[in-house]
Amino acid sequence: MTHSPVDPWPTPDEIAAEGALRPSALADFEGQPRVVDQLSLVLQAALHRGSTPDHVLLSGPPGLGKTTLAMIIANEMAVPLHITSGPAIQHAGDLAAILSGLTEGEVLFLDEIHRMSRPAEEMLYLAMEDFRVDVVLGKGPGATAIPIEIPPFTLVGATTRAGLLPGPLRDRFGFTAQLDYYDSADLERIAGRSATKLGIALDAESAAEIARRSRGTPRIANRLLRRVRDYAQVHNGGIVNPQLARDALELYEVDPLGLDRLDRAVLNSICRKFAGGPVGLSTLAISVAEETETIEEVAEPFLVRLGFLMRTPRGRIATPAGWAHLGLTAPVQEASGGQPELFG
């Protein structure tokens, strides 16, 4: 599958590009004022006490700034940052090696923490609470547990699916923050700040055009900004204006509400092929030639959030707003019980 410009997950190529655009201080972090205020209090209190901050759990959809916040926490506390992820820790020994190598006060950022193996998870309980890990030597009745003290550290866990975390792990975090989607005004400011860092002259109307199509996600706003920059360099000597921004985003098939080719294909299929539904996920995936996981994890959440699609026990159903977005009128069921008619 071709990577969509509005896919919230980063590609390997853009991880470095994102790094140059990330804010480095809480004061510069846009769009999550309540989280910023709460986290600022946690960090300032720890600085006053001269201790490490409580462990922090950040949850929310991809692309909203969880990694950025982990970097900011380390920067605000003036301590090193160690970055790893749940899928990379498949054995308790992997985690023990990381924890034993931490320095005092260091921030350990564990992305996708819900995907960590169970043995490593159980080791993490003790490390978070008592700053100790028990390394087991041998097997069976003769196995010996050797306790290893580790320096106090701050764990920053990030997850897109907080419900998958077991209760004992969630309870060990002193501060939990739920990141929400950004509004257009915040995304306009983020696009403007990123444009300054990239050396792009971006007017307010062009920034608003990018923000409207960014699905409430800063990562997507920055990606669309880079695509607009590329288009401007090729077609207009690097100068961005509102019409050029619209032309660039239409070239990449991102419509004014942020729907891409796959979103429209799903909506079109439900409305035109299945008379608005209900239609099962596997049937829908076959009709648009995509994997069921792609439909369920990439397209559906945004369509549901816009109110264009409903998930029901019988299948997916297009709402009147979804029909209207395609320029269609929702079908009317005939009194005789016949098939609904489609009006376009």
XYZ file of C-alpha atoms in Angstrom, residues 47-248:
202
model
C 12.978 20.368 40.414
C 12.112 22.108 43.697
C 12.466 18.837 45.587
C 15.658 17.908 43.759
C 14.177 14.520 42.845
C 13.153 12.673 39.721
C 9.608 13.347 38.449
C 6.879 10.742 38.752
C 6.561 8.227 35.950
C 4.450 9.630 33.093
C 1.979 7.800 30.836
C 1.008 9.544 27.593
C -1.907 8.105 25.637
C -3.644 9.161 22.461
C -3.706 8.627 18.701
C -0.437 8.656 16.738
C 1.085 11.947 15.618
C -0.132 14.154 18.484
C 3.226 14.718 20.203
C 3.887 11.910 22.690
C 7.508 11.469 21.594
C 7.981 15.238 21.568
C 6.720 15.500 25.147
C 9.145 12.796 26.277
C 12.007 14.755 24.722
C 10.762 17.954 26.364
C 10.596 16.266 29.798
C 14.254 15.245 29.505
C 15.203 18.703 28.245
C 13.328 20.538 31.005
C 14.950 18.327 33.655
C 18.382 18.624 31.944
C 18.899 14.859 31.960
C 19.690 12.271 29.251
C 16.927 10.538 27.301
C 16.925 6.855 26.368
C 14.404 5.886 23.669
C 13.109 2.377 23.044
C 9.791 0.696 22.250
C 7.608 -2.140 23.465
C 8.143 -4.371 20.411
C 11.927 -4.115 20.920
C 11.645 -5.588 24.430
C 10.633 -9.202 23.980
C 12.545 -10.686 26.922
C 13.049 -9.593 30.522
C 16.794 -9.606 29.870
C 16.347 -6.912 27.192
C 14.715 -4.631 29.744
C 17.237 -5.502 32.470
C 20.092 -4.472 30.165
C 18.444 -1.115 29.456
C 17.551 -0.377 33.078
C 20.961 -1.303 34.443
C 22.573 1.103 31.986
C 20.531 4.151 33.032
C 22.133 7.063 34.852
C 20.521 8.814 37.811
C 17.529 10.925 36.834
C 17.554 9.718 33.226
C 14.288 9.639 31.268
C 13.438 6.285 29.694
C 10.916 6.714 26.866
C 9.083 3.480 26.128
C 6.933 3.891 23.017
C 4.099 1.469 22.295
C 4.383 0.259 25.864
C 1.266 -1.887 25.423
C 3.237 -4.169 23.062
C 5.897 -5.143 25.604
C 6.222 -8.831 26.524
C 4.624 -10.025 29.760
C 7.901 -11.110 31.491
C 9.428 -7.693 30.766
C 6.250 -6.008 31.970
C 6.449 -7.818 35.309
C 10.092 -6.791 35.697
C 9.096 -3.201 34.986
C 6.666 -3.189 37.950
C 9.511 -3.643 40.420
C 11.817 -1.225 38.598
C 9.215 1.557 38.615
C 8.314 1.081 42.264
C 11.539 0.077 44.022
C 14.217 0.973 41.437
C 15.415 -2.581 41.442
C 15.452 -5.503 39.044
C 15.790 -9.169 39.939
C 17.952 -11.072 37.499
C 17.214 -14.798 37.623
C 20.158 -17.148 37.144
C 19.488 -20.779 36.350
C 16.220 -22.619 35.841
C 13.815 -24.658 37.871
C 14.135 -25.229 41.646
C 17.795 -24.218 41.587
C 17.169 -20.791 40.044
C 18.529 -17.837 42.016
C 17.240 -14.251 41.865
C 19.963 -11.631 42.203
C 18.633 -8.137 43.011
C 20.314 -5.290 41.133
C 19.759 -1.733 42.315
C 19.173 0.807 39.571
C 19.384 4.588 39.941
C 16.138 6.571 40.219
C 14.761 7.300 36.747
C 11.584 8.579 35.123
C 9.690 6.257 32.807
C 7.657 7.964 30.104
C 5.355 5.400 28.528
C 3.438 6.137 25.337
C 0.501 4.194 23.983
C -2.200 4.590 21.374
C -4.302 1.982 23.201
C -4.325 2.641 26.928
C -7.045 0.038 27.427
C -4.555 -2.710 26.596
C -2.325 -1.822 29.550
C -2.905 -4.039 32.603
C -4.145 -2.259 35.713
C -0.991 -2.903 37.804
C 1.118 -1.153 35.172
C -1.228 1.827 34.783
C -1.350 2.257 38.559
C 2.420 2.732 38.784
C 2.351 5.920 36.717
C 2.142 9.029 38.872
C 0.833 11.209 36.048
C -1.333 10.169 33.101
C -2.133 12.463 30.188
C -4.633 11.882 27.389
C -3.677 13.823 24.260
C -6.582 15.006 22.112
C -6.815 16.010 18.465
C -5.823 19.624 17.748
C -8.120 22.342 16.467
C -7.373 24.270 13.275
C -6.080 27.367 15.060
C -3.417 25.325 16.879
C -2.435 23.560 13.658
C -2.124 26.905 11.857
C 0.361 28.065 14.490
C 2.257 24.774 14.276
C 2.426 25.035 10.474
C 3.615 28.627 10.766
C 6.356 27.732 13.263
C 7.486 24.771 11.155
C 7.503 26.934 8.028
C 9.835 29.388 9.773
C 12.211 26.547 10.666
C 12.107 25.276 7.076
C 12.676 28.748 5.634
C 9.248 28.936 3.988
C 7.279 32.180 3.765
C 3.791 30.953 4.723
C 0.860 33.387 4.827
C -2.063 32.892 7.197
C -4.497 31.712 4.512
C -2.094 29.063 3.229
C -1.445 27.897 6.791
C -5.213 27.643 7.333
C -5.553 25.576 4.139
C -2.963 23.106 5.412
C -4.471 23.035 8.911
C -7.989 22.245 7.638
C -6.732 19.134 5.851
C -4.481 17.851 8.648
C -7.068 15.725 10.497
C -6.271 17.402 13.818
C -2.752 15.942 13.792
C 0.514 17.969 13.900
C 2.521 15.228 12.175
C 0.162 15.398 9.185
C 0.290 19.213 9.166
C 4.089 19.141 8.989
C 4.023 16.486 6.269
C 1.526 18.441 4.150
C 3.619 21.576 4.668
C 6.656 19.791 3.210
C 4.613 18.631 0.201
C 3.367 22.204 -0.377
C 6.982 23.409 -0.151
C 8.034 20.857 -2.779
C 5.201 21.898 -5.094
C 6.086 25.583 -4.671
C 9.754 24.948 -5.457
C 8.890 23.136 -8.680
C 5.995 25.289 -9.900
C 6.367 28.762 -8.389
C 9.973 29.476 -7.501
C 9.448 28.430 -3.879
C 6.701 30.988 -3.242
C 3.636 29.645 -1.411
C 0.195 31.214 -1.809
C -3.298 29.931 -0.944
C -4.141 28.742 -4.473
C -0.814 26.961 -4.776
C -1.403 25.256 -1.427
C -4.813 24.056 -2.624
C -3.342 22.826 -5.928
C -0.567 20.945 -4.124
